[in-house]
Coordinates of C-alpha atoms and ligand atoms in Angstrom, one line a residue:
Chain A
M1 CA 84.5 102.0 174.7
I2 CA 81.4 102.2 177.0
F3 CA 80.7 105.1 179.3
E4 CA 78.0 105.4 181.8
G5 CA 77.1 108.4 183.9
K6 CA 74.6 111.1 184.7
A7 CA 73.4 113.6 182.1
H8 CA 74.1 117.3 182.5
T9 CA 71.7 118.9 179.9
Y10 CA 72.1 122.2 178.1
G11 CA 70.3 123.9 175.1
R12 CA 71.7 124.8 171.7
D13 CA 74.7 127.1 170.9
V14 CA 76.7 126.4 174.0
D15 CA 79.7 128.6 173.2
T16 CA 83.4 128.3 174.3
D17 CA 83.1 131.5 176.3
V18 CA 80.7 129.8 178.7
I19 CA 82.6 126.5 178.6
I20 CA 85.8 128.1 179.7
P21 CA 85.7 131.9 180.0
A22 CA 88.6 133.9 178.5
R23 CA 89.5 135.3 181.9
Y24 CA 90.9 131.8 182.8
L25 CA 93.0 131.4 179.7
T26 CA 96.2 132.5 181.3
T27 CA 97.0 128.9 181.9
N28 CA 96.9 125.7 179.9
D29 CA 97.0 123.4 183.0
P30 CA 94.0 121.0 182.6
D31 CA 93.3 120.8 186.4
E32 CA 93.2 124.5 186.7
L33 CA 91.0 124.9 183.7
A34 CA 88.7 122.1 185.0
K35 CA 88.0 124.2 188.1
H36 CA 86.1 126.7 185.9
A37 CA 84.5 124.3 183.4
M38 CA 81.0 125.4 182.3
E39 CA 81.2 128.2 184.9
D40 CA 79.4 130.9 183.0
I41 CA 76.4 128.7 181.9
D42 CA 76.2 126.5 185.0
A43 CA 78.0 127.8 188.1
E44 CA 77.2 124.5 190.0
F45 CA 78.6 122.2 187.4
V46 CA 82.0 121.7 188.9
A47 CA 80.5 120.9 192.3
R48 CA 78.0 118.5 190.8
V49 CA 80.0 116.6 188.1
R50 CA 81.2 113.1 188.8
P51 CA 83.8 111.2 186.9
G52 CA 82.1 109.4 184.0
D53 CA 79.3 111.9 183.6
V54 CA 77.9 112.9 180.2
I55 CA 77.2 116.4 178.8
V56 CA 74.1 116.3 176.7
A57 CA 73.4 119.4 174.6
G58 CA 71.6 120.8 171.5
E59 CA 72.9 122.0 168.2
N60 CA 76.2 123.8 167.6
F61 CA 77.9 122.8 170.8
G62 CA 81.2 124.5 171.3
C63 CA 80.6 127.4 168.9
G64 CA 82.9 130.4 169.2
S65 CA 86.6 130.5 169.7
S66 CA 89.2 128.0 168.7
R67 CA 90.4 127.6 172.3
E68 CA 91.4 124.0 172.8
H69 CA 91.1 124.8 176.5
A70 CA 87.4 124.1 176.1
P71 CA 87.5 120.3 175.4
V72 CA 90.5 120.1 177.8
A73 CA 88.5 121.7 180.6
I74 CA 85.5 119.5 180.0
R75 CA 87.6 116.3 179.9
A76 CA 89.6 117.3 183.0
S77 CA 86.4 118.0 184.9
G78 CA 85.6 114.3 184.7
V79 CA 83.1 114.3 181.8
A80 CA 83.6 111.1 179.8
V81 CA 81.7 112.0 176.7
V82 CA 79.7 114.8 175.1
V83 CA 76.5 113.9 173.3
A84 CA 75.1 116.7 171.1
A85 CA 72.7 117.3 168.2
S86 CA 75.6 118.9 166.3
F87 CA 79.0 120.3 167.1
A88 CA 80.7 123.5 166.0
R89 CA 83.4 122.8 163.5
I90 CA 86.6 123.8 165.4
F91 CA 85.3 122.2 168.7
Y92 CA 84.7 119.0 166.7
R93 CA 88.3 118.9 165.5
N94 CA 89.7 119.9 168.9
A95 CA 87.7 117.2 170.7
I96 CA 89.1 114.5 168.3
N97 CA 92.6 115.9 168.5
T98 CA 92.7 116.0 172.3
G99 CA 90.9 112.7 172.9
L100 CA 87.6 114.0 174.3
P101 CA 84.9 111.5 173.0
I102 CA 82.0 113.2 171.3
V103 CA 78.9 111.7 169.8
V104 CA 76.3 113.2 167.4
C105 CA 72.8 111.9 168.4
A106 CA 70.0 114.4 168.0
D107 CA 67.2 112.0 169.2
A108 CA 68.9 111.2 172.5
V109 CA 69.3 114.9 173.1
T110 CA 65.7 115.6 172.6
D111 CA 64.6 113.0 175.2
A112 CA 67.3 113.4 177.8
E113 CA 66.6 115.2 181.1
N114 CA 69.1 116.5 183.6
G115 CA 70.2 113.6 185.8
D116 CA 69.2 110.8 183.5
V117 CA 71.6 107.9 183.4
M118 CA 73.2 107.7 180.0
R119 CA 75.2 104.8 178.5
V120 CA 77.3 105.6 175.5
D121 CA 78.9 102.8 173.5
L122 CA 81.3 104.4 171.1
S123 CA 82.2 101.2 169.1
A124 CA 78.7 100.0 168.8
G125 CA 77.5 103.5 167.9
T126 CA 74.7 103.6 170.4
V127 CA 73.5 106.0 173.1
E128 CA 71.2 104.5 175.7
N129 CA 69.1 106.5 178.1
V130 CA 69.0 104.0 181.0
T131 CA 66.6 106.0 183.1
K132 CA 64.0 106.2 180.2
G133 CA 64.8 102.8 178.8
K134 CA 65.5 104.0 175.3
T135 CA 68.3 103.3 172.9
Y136 CA 69.4 105.5 169.9
R137 CA 71.9 105.1 167.1
S138 CA 74.6 107.7 166.9
E139 CA 76.3 109.0 163.8
A140 CA 79.5 107.2 162.9
F141 CA 82.8 109.0 162.5
P142 CA 84.2 109.3 158.9
P143 CA 86.9 106.6 158.4
F144 CA 89.8 109.1 158.4
M145 CA 88.7 110.4 161.8
Q146 CA 88.3 106.9 163.1
E147 CA 91.9 106.3 162.0
L148 CA 93.1 109.4 163.8
I149 CA 91.4 108.2 167.0
D150 CA 92.7 104.6 166.6
R151 CA 96.3 105.9 166.1
G152 CA 96.1 107.9 169.4
G153 CA 95.4 111.3 168.0
L154 CA 96.6 113.7 165.4
L155 CA 100.2 114.1 166.6
E156 CA 100.8 110.4 166.6
Y157 CA 99.6 110.3 163.0
V158 CA 101.8 113.3 162.0
K159 CA 104.8 111.6 163.6
S160 CA 104.3 108.7 161.3
R161 CA 104.1 111.1 158.4
V162 CA 107.1 113.3 159.0
G163 CA 109.1 110.2 160.1
G164 CA 112.7 110.9 161.2
E165 CA 113.0 114.5 159.9
G166 CA 111.1 116.5 162.5
A167 CA 110.6 114.1 165.3
Chain B
M1 CA 80.5 120.4 136.7
G2 CA 82.9 123.2 137.6
S3 CA 84.5 124.1 140.9
T4 CA 84.2 126.9 143.4
I5 CA 87.2 129.2 144.2
T6 CA 87.6 127.3 147.6
E7 CA 87.7 123.9 145.9
K8 CA 90.3 125.1 143.4
I9 CA 92.5 126.5 146.2
L10 CA 92.3 123.3 148.2
A11 CA 92.9 121.1 145.1
R12 CA 96.1 123.0 144.3
A13 CA 97.3 122.8 148.0
S14 CA 96.7 119.1 148.1
G15 CA 98.3 118.4 144.7
L16 CA 95.1 117.1 143.1
D17 CA 93.4 118.1 139.9
E18 CA 90.1 118.6 141.6
V19 CA 88.4 118.0 145.0
K20 CA 84.8 117.6 146.0
P21 CA 82.9 118.6 149.1
G22 CA 83.1 116.0 151.8
Q23 CA 86.5 114.7 150.6
I24 CA 89.2 114.5 153.3
I25 CA 92.5 116.0 152.0
E26 CA 96.0 116.8 153.3
A27 CA 96.7 120.3 152.2
R28 CA 100.0 122.0 152.2
V29 CA 99.9 125.2 154.4
D30 CA 101.3 128.5 153.3
L31 CA 101.0 130.1 156.7
V32 CA 100.4 128.8 160.2
L33 CA 99.6 131.1 163.1
A34 CA 98.8 131.1 166.8
N35 CA 98.6 133.7 169.6
D36 CA 99.6 134.1 173.2
I37 CA 96.5 132.0 174.3
T38 CA 96.7 129.2 171.8
A39 CA 100.4 128.9 171.1
P40 CA 101.5 127.8 174.6
L41 CA 99.1 124.8 174.5
G42 CA 100.3 124.0 171.0
I43 CA 104.0 124.4 171.9
A44 CA 103.4 122.0 174.9
E45 CA 101.8 119.5 172.5
F46 CA 104.6 119.9 169.9
E47 CA 107.3 119.3 172.6
K48 CA 105.4 116.5 174.3
A49 CA 105.1 114.7 171.0
G50 CA 108.9 114.9 170.6
F51 CA 109.2 117.1 167.6
S52 CA 112.4 119.0 167.5
K53 CA 112.1 121.3 164.4
V54 CA 109.4 123.2 162.6
F55 CA 108.7 122.7 159.0
D56 CA 109.7 126.2 157.9
P57 CA 110.5 129.0 160.4
A58 CA 109.4 131.6 157.8
R59 CA 105.9 130.1 157.4
I60 CA 104.9 130.4 161.1
A61 CA 103.5 133.5 162.7
L62 CA 103.4 133.9 166.5
V63 CA 101.3 136.9 167.5
P64 CA 101.1 137.6 171.2
D65 CA 98.1 140.0 170.9
H66 CA 95.4 138.8 173.4
F67 CA 96.7 139.6 176.9
T68 CA 99.6 141.8 175.8
P69 CA 101.1 144.1 176.9
N70 CA 101.1 141.4 179.7
K71 CA 98.0 141.9 181.7
D72 CA 99.2 140.0 184.8
I73 CA 101.8 137.6 186.0
K74 CA 100.2 134.5 184.5
A75 CA 99.7 136.1 181.1
A76 CA 103.3 137.2 181.2
G77 CA 104.3 133.6 181.8
Q78 CA 102.4 132.4 178.7
A79 CA 103.8 135.2 176.6
K80 CA 107.3 134.2 177.7
K81 CA 106.7 130.6 176.5
V82 CA 105.8 131.9 173.1
R83 CA 108.9 134.3 173.0
E84 CA 111.3 131.5 174.1
F85 CA 109.9 129.1 171.5
A86 CA 110.2 131.7 168.8
R87 CA 113.9 132.3 169.7
K88 CA 114.7 128.6 169.9
H89 CA 113.2 127.9 166.5
Q90 CA 114.2 131.2 164.9
I91 CA 110.6 131.9 164.0
V92 CA 110.9 134.8 161.5
N93 CA 107.4 136.2 162.1
Y94 CA 107.3 136.6 165.9
F95 CA 105.9 140.0 166.8
E96 CA 107.0 141.6 170.0
V97 CA 105.0 144.3 171.9
G98 CA 105.7 147.5 170.1
R99 CA 105.6 145.8 166.7
V100 CA 102.7 143.4 167.4
G101 CA 99.1 144.1 166.2
I102 CA 95.9 142.2 166.3
E103 CA 96.7 139.1 164.3
H104 CA 94.0 139.2 161.7
V105 CA 94.7 142.8 160.9
L106 CA 98.5 142.5 161.2
L107 CA 99.2 139.5 159.0
P108 CA 97.5 140.6 155.8
D109 CA 98.6 144.2 156.3
A110 CA 102.2 143.0 156.7
G111 CA 101.8 141.2 153.3
M112 CA 102.0 137.7 154.7
V113 CA 99.0 136.3 152.9
A114 CA 98.7 136.0 149.1
P115 CA 95.7 135.0 147.0
G116 CA 95.2 131.2 146.6
D117 CA 97.1 130.6 149.9
V118 CA 96.0 128.1 152.5
V119 CA 96.3 129.6 156.0
I120 CA 95.4 127.9 159.2
G121 CA 95.5 129.5 162.6
A122 CA 94.8 128.6 166.1
D123 CA 92.3 131.3 166.4
S124 CA 88.7 131.1 165.1
H125 CA 88.8 134.4 163.2
T126 CA 91.6 133.1 160.9
C127 CA 88.8 133.0 158.4
T128 CA 89.4 136.8 157.9
Y129 CA 92.0 136.3 155.0
G130 CA 89.4 135.2 152.6
A131 CA 89.1 138.9 151.7
V132 CA 92.3 138.5 149.7
A133 CA 90.9 135.4 147.9
A134 CA 92.8 133.0 150.1
F135 CA 91.5 129.9 151.9
S136 CA 91.9 130.4 155.6
T137 CA 90.3 128.8 158.6
G138 CA 90.6 128.5 162.4
V139 CA 91.8 125.3 164.1
G140 CA 92.9 124.4 167.6
S141 CA 96.3 124.2 169.3
T142 CA 96.9 120.5 168.4
D143 CA 96.2 121.2 164.8
F144 CA 98.6 124.1 165.1
A145 CA 101.3 121.9 166.6
A146 CA 100.8 119.3 163.9
A147 CA 101.0 121.9 161.1
M148 CA 104.2 123.4 162.6
A149 CA 105.9 120.0 162.4
W150 CA 104.3 118.7 159.2
G151 CA 103.6 121.8 157.0
H152 CA 100.2 120.2 156.2
V153 CA 96.7 120.1 157.7
W154 CA 93.9 117.6 157.2
L155 CA 90.8 119.2 156.0
R156 CA 87.3 118.1 155.0
V157 CA 86.6 120.0 151.7
P158 CA 83.6 122.2 152.6
E159 CA 80.5 122.7 150.7
T160 CA 80.2 126.3 149.5
F161 CA 77.3 128.5 150.4
K162 CA 77.0 131.4 148.0
F163 CA 75.7 134.8 149.0
V164 CA 74.7 137.3 146.3
Y165 CA 74.3 140.9 147.5
S166 CA 72.5 143.1 145.0
G167 CA 71.7 146.8 145.1
T168 CA 73.5 149.7 146.7
P169 CA 73.6 149.9 150.5
S170 CA 72.4 153.2 152.0
P171 CA 75.2 155.5 153.2
W172 CA 75.4 154.3 156.8
V173 CA 75.4 150.6 156.0
T174 CA 78.8 149.0 156.0
G175 CA 80.1 145.5 155.3
K176 CA 79.7 144.9 159.0
D177 CA 75.9 145.6 158.8
L178 CA 75.6 143.3 155.7
M179 CA 77.3 140.6 157.7
L180 CA 75.3 141.0 160.9
H181 CA 72.1 141.0 158.8
T182 CA 73.3 137.8 157.0
I183 CA 74.0 136.0 160.3
G184 CA 70.6 137.2 161.5
L185 CA 69.0 135.5 158.5
I186 CA 70.8 132.2 158.6
G187 CA 71.6 131.8 162.3
V188 CA 74.9 131.1 164.2
D189 CA 75.1 127.6 162.6
G190 CA 73.5 128.6 159.3
A191 CA 76.7 127.9 157.4
L192 CA 78.1 125.1 159.6
Y193 CA 81.1 123.4 158.1
Q194 CA 80.7 125.5 154.9
A195 CA 82.7 128.0 152.9
M196 CA 80.8 131.3 152.7
E197 CA 81.4 132.9 149.3
F198 CA 80.4 136.6 149.2
T199 CA 79.5 137.9 145.8
G200 CA 77.5 140.5 143.9
P201 CA 77.6 144.2 143.1
A202 CA 77.4 145.3 146.7
I203 CA 80.5 143.3 147.7
E204 CA 82.4 144.6 144.7
A205 CA 81.6 148.1 145.9
L206 CA 83.0 147.5 149.4
S207 CA 86.4 148.6 150.5
M208 CA 89.0 145.9 151.3
D209 CA 88.6 146.8 155.0
E210 CA 84.9 146.0 154.9
R211 CA 85.5 142.8 153.0
F212 CA 88.0 141.8 155.8
S213 CA 85.3 142.6 158.4
M214 CA 82.7 140.4 156.6
C215 CA 85.1 137.4 156.2
N216 CA 86.1 137.8 159.8
M217 CA 82.6 136.9 161.0
A218 CA 82.1 133.8 158.8
I219 CA 82.8 131.8 161.9
E220 CA 79.9 133.5 163.6
A221 CA 77.6 131.7 161.2
G222 CA 79.4 128.5 161.8
G223 CA 81.3 128.8 158.6
K224 CA 84.7 127.2 158.0
S225 CA 85.8 130.1 155.9
G226 CA 84.7 133.2 154.2
I227 CA 85.9 134.3 150.8
V228 CA 85.6 137.2 148.3
G229 CA 86.7 136.9 144.7
F230 CA 89.8 138.6 143.4
D231 CA 89.3 142.0 141.6
E232 CA 91.2 145.3 141.1
K233 CA 90.6 146.3 144.7
T234 CA 92.4 143.2 145.8
T235 CA 95.2 144.0 143.4
R236 CA 95.6 147.5 144.7
Y237 CA 95.6 146.3 148.3
L238 CA 98.2 143.6 147.6
Q239 CA 100.4 145.9 145.7
S240 CA 100.5 148.4 148.5
R241 CA 102.0 145.8 150.9
P242 CA 105.7 145.9 151.9
D243 CA 108.3 145.4 149.2
G244 CA 109.3 141.8 148.8
S245 CA 106.4 140.5 150.9
R246 CA 104.5 137.4 149.9
A247 CA 101.5 139.5 149.0
R248 CA 103.7 141.2 146.4
T249 CA 105.6 138.3 145.1
A250 CA 103.5 135.1 145.4
G251 CA 100.1 133.8 145.1
Q252 CA 97.8 132.4 142.4
V253 CA 94.4 133.8 141.4
F254 CA 91.4 131.4 141.3
A255 CA 87.8 132.1 140.5
S256 CA 84.6 130.1 140.8
D257 CA 83.4 128.5 137.6
R258 CA 80.0 129.5 136.3
D259 CA 78.8 126.0 136.7
A260 CA 80.3 125.5 140.2
E261 CA 78.1 123.6 142.5
Y262 CA 76.8 125.3 145.7
S263 CA 75.1 123.8 148.7
R264 CA 72.8 126.9 148.8
V265 CA 72.6 130.3 147.1
L266 CA 71.0 133.2 149.1
E267 CA 70.2 136.5 147.4
I268 CA 70.2 139.5 149.7
D269 CA 69.0 143.0 148.7
A270 CA 71.7 145.2 150.2
A271 CA 69.7 148.3 149.6
A272 CA 67.1 147.1 152.1
V273 CA 69.6 146.4 154.9
Q274 CA 69.5 149.0 157.7
P275 CA 72.3 149.8 160.2
T276 CA 72.1 146.6 162.2
V277 CA 73.0 145.6 165.7
S278 CA 73.2 142.1 167.3
K279 CA 71.6 142.0 170.7
P280 CA 72.8 139.8 173.5
H281 CA 73.8 137.0 173.6
L282 CA 74.2 135.8 170.0
P283 CA 75.4 137.4 166.8
S284 CA 72.3 136.1 165.1
N285 CA 70.0 138.1 167.4
T286 CA 69.8 141.1 165.1
A287 CA 67.7 144.2 165.1
A288 CA 67.7 147.6 163.3
A289 CA 69.8 150.0 165.3
A290 CA 67.0 152.5 164.9
D291 CA 64.7 150.3 166.9
C292 CA 67.1 150.1 169.9
A293 CA 67.1 153.7 171.0
D294 CA 65.9 152.7 174.5
I295 CA 69.1 150.8 175.1
T296 CA 71.5 152.9 177.2
V297 CA 75.2 152.3 177.0
D298 CA 78.1 152.3 179.5
Q299 CA 80.9 151.5 177.2
V300 CA 81.7 151.7 173.5
V301 CA 84.5 149.7 171.9
I302 CA 85.6 150.5 168.4
G303 CA 88.3 148.4 166.8
S304 CA 89.4 144.7 167.1
C305 CA 90.1 142.3 164.2
T306 CA 86.7 142.9 162.8
N307 CA 86.7 146.7 162.6
G308 CA 90.2 147.9 163.7
R309 CA 91.5 149.0 160.3
L310 CA 92.1 152.6 159.2
H311 CA 88.9 152.8 157.2
D312 CA 86.9 151.8 160.3
L313 CA 88.5 154.5 162.4
H314 CA 87.8 157.0 159.7
Q315 CA 84.1 156.0 159.8
A316 CA 84.1 156.4 163.6
A317 CA 85.9 159.7 163.4
S318 CA 83.6 161.0 160.7
I319 CA 80.8 160.8 163.3
L320 CA 82.8 161.9 166.4
A321 CA 84.6 164.8 164.8
G322 CA 83.7 168.0 166.7
R323 CA 81.4 166.1 169.0
K324 CA 81.9 164.7 172.5
V325 CA 81.5 161.2 173.9
H326 CA 78.5 161.2 176.3
P327 CA 79.5 161.9 179.9
D328 CA 78.2 158.5 181.0
V329 CA 80.1 156.6 178.4
R330 CA 83.7 155.2 178.1
C331 CA 84.7 155.0 174.5
I332 CA 87.7 152.8 173.9
I333 CA 89.5 152.5 170.5
L334 CA 91.3 149.2 169.8
P335 CA 93.4 149.8 166.7
G336 CA 94.5 146.8 164.7
T337 CA 98.2 147.5 164.3
Q338 CA 101.0 150.1 164.9
D339 CA 100.7 151.1 161.3
V340 CA 97.0 151.8 161.8
C341 CA 98.1 154.0 164.7
L342 CA 100.7 155.8 162.7
E343 CA 98.3 156.5 159.9
A344 CA 95.7 157.6 162.3
I345 CA 98.2 160.1 163.8
A346 CA 99.3 161.3 160.4
D347 CA 95.9 162.1 159.1
G348 CA 94.5 163.5 162.3
T349 CA 92.1 160.7 163.1
M350 CA 93.7 159.9 166.4
Q351 CA 93.5 163.6 167.5
T352 CA 89.8 163.7 166.4
L353 CA 89.0 160.7 168.5
I354 CA 90.9 161.8 171.5
E355 CA 89.4 165.3 171.4
A356 CA 86.0 163.7 171.3
G357 CA 86.9 161.9 174.6
C358 CA 87.9 158.5 173.5
A359 CA 90.7 156.4 175.1
F360 CA 93.1 155.2 172.4
S361 CA 94.7 151.9 173.2
T362 CA 97.8 150.2 171.9
P363 CA 96.9 147.3 169.5
T364 CA 95.6 144.5 171.6
C365 CA 92.6 142.2 171.7
G366 CA 92.1 143.4 175.3
A367 CA 88.5 144.3 175.9
C368 CA 87.2 142.3 172.9
L369 CA 87.4 139.1 174.9
G370 CA 87.0 140.6 178.4
G371 CA 90.7 140.2 178.9
H372 CA 91.9 143.6 180.0
M373 CA 91.8 147.3 178.9
G374 CA 88.0 147.6 179.4
V375 CA 86.4 144.7 181.2
L376 CA 82.7 145.1 181.9
A377 CA 81.2 145.0 185.5
E378 CA 77.9 143.3 186.4
G379 CA 75.0 145.0 184.8
E380 CA 77.0 147.1 182.4
R381 CA 76.3 147.3 178.7
A382 CA 78.6 147.8 175.8
V383 CA 78.2 148.6 172.1
A384 CA 81.2 147.1 170.3
T385 CA 82.4 146.7 166.8
T386 CA 83.8 143.3 167.7
N387 CA 82.4 140.0 166.6
R388 CA 81.0 138.1 169.6
N389 CA 78.4 138.9 172.2
F390 CA 78.2 135.7 174.1
V391 CA 77.4 135.6 177.9
G392 CA 80.4 137.1 179.7
R393 CA 82.3 137.8 176.5
M394 CA 83.5 141.2 177.6
G395 CA 83.5 140.7 181.4
H396 CA 80.9 139.8 184.0
T397 CA 78.2 137.2 183.1
G398 CA 75.7 139.9 184.0
S399 CA 77.0 142.3 181.4
E400 CA 75.8 142.7 177.9
V401 CA 77.3 143.3 174.5
Y402 CA 75.6 144.8 171.4
L403 CA 77.6 144.3 168.1
A404 CA 77.5 147.1 165.6
S405 CA 79.4 149.0 162.9
P406 CA 81.8 151.8 163.6
Y407 CA 79.2 154.3 162.5
V408 CA 76.6 153.0 165.0
A409 CA 79.1 152.5 167.7
A410 CA 80.4 156.1 167.4
A411 CA 76.9 157.5 167.2
S412 CA 75.9 155.5 170.4
A413 CA 79.0 156.8 172.2
I414 CA 77.7 160.4 171.6
A415 CA 74.1 159.7 172.4
G416 CA 74.7 157.5 175.4
H417 CA 72.2 155.0 174.0
I418 CA 72.1 152.9 170.8
A419 CA 71.8 155.5 168.0
T420 CA 72.2 155.8 164.3
P421 CA 74.4 158.5 162.7
E422 CA 71.3 160.4 161.6
E423 CA 70.1 160.6 165.1
V424 CA 73.2 162.4 166.2
G425 CA 73.0 164.7 163.2
A426 CA 75.9 163.3 161.2
A427 CA 76.0 164.5 157.6
K428 CA 74.9 162.0 155.0
G429 CA 77.6 160.2 153.1
G430 CA 80.1 159.4 155.9
S431 CA 83.5 157.9 155.0
R432 CA 83.3 155.3 152.2
Ligands
LIG1 S1 90.2 141.1 168.5 FE1 88.8 139.8 169.5 S2 88.0 138.3 168.1 FE2 89.8 139.3 167.2 S3 91.5 137.9 167.6 FE3 91.4 139.4 169.2 S4 90.1 138.4 170.8 FE4 89.8 137.3 168.9

């Protein structure tokens, strides 16, 4: 899968409270959540973001709460992929489980500036900064996670495991 | 090479003789939980995937604690979804308002967690139960939905980061101070993906309530879990849980081998730790409380899943007894459970706190996440015994949160600025 869009850059430790503030957690409707994506760190984000855009951030992206509303809000806002130097643990799981593509690529993060055009090739494992004319290798997913992604997410995997009993 | 306590628990749960860090396992879960924010999303996923029954209605806990008693119409709708699902699937451990408490205080106190258990919860502070020598970790709503159907969870076996606390902390230094100090040392991703194992004489000397409060904040250092080894305090705590509960009747005790392998070992002299605060906007942004006397305070929050246990309220009351909350300060108490409230009534703690001018809430997350019951306005500042001080955590993005122990929070409520118990003239010794 290849995504191309403009970079929205942020620093390290972007937490789930700024990705989707708790005051909006009285719903789990993706479109409603998307209206407030990134609101407390970047009030203009929702007006600026275009389908296919890329969030580029430093270490520990998504730290804080377990709210799956965070990757859901980002994805529903139109963002195609998040590139970060590292991800917080629960956010990482949630992104994979909910189908938000994420990529670990510290070097691409260091060089990227707001508005740079980024091209992310998930299967090739590359991140390209088109504006700057540079290409970087991203970290590959462990095989089990790749299997989850290929099977269409965790619940599809679990369905195959519990078979007829629960489903 | 030996194994850590965490590796042993995960090996048992996955039916393997041993496991190694980095290995992906499918572990059987002993308890699966979610709250009124995370459960509705999980329930929707569960139903969308076409599952019709849960793996075990007795092993699921649904705890509507965040926006309850319902803060508004939307929150009421979410709570209703949880209630209806609980009825439909005959979930044994659904807790209605009046019986509900803050999940991470309620579940261990109700005896639902035994040593050696694997607990996953759609709430990041699920790591709290490591205090009873269990493995517990936070996940998202889809993981919760999957575990409800499957009774298992996929996990990457974490490396273990060992902390050794030597020395005797000074009287006003609590487990909370040790933890804030630790996060200050290693940073908010200092233990990313790892199990934090808390050991040493200073940990052995801590009350169970303070051990809960340390494990609670493992996530604030990026940790997957926090854990304290089993000892006679653990036994005493478990034996005082309700008759017939899991804590009384189940569980398996594991301990780290002497030759277990750790990703890192950090020695901390607990005697040198001062009453500590985390300044805005990261838990790792620590400073000595004594150096923050110029910080004025509009609101103080004492309680939450970090410090809402009886021992915490005793510590706060030992400072506030016979004194008054500063005229410019609102001091809000968020007790962990109804049992905590009842005990605080029985031993006079509630009266002490109310006479000092505190507002005593029903058990709810409320103000901790800027939900209700004490939301901050622009420009306002709070000292809170909670666990997060991110931008906007307790209200307006232009508000600020300082994290602290119950002692420092209570002293600050009296002084109207960040203060140590000594500064407000509290007698040495406090409530240990
Ligand atoms: S008290 Fe605060 S940190 Fe604890 S579960 Fe509730 S909202 Fe989360």
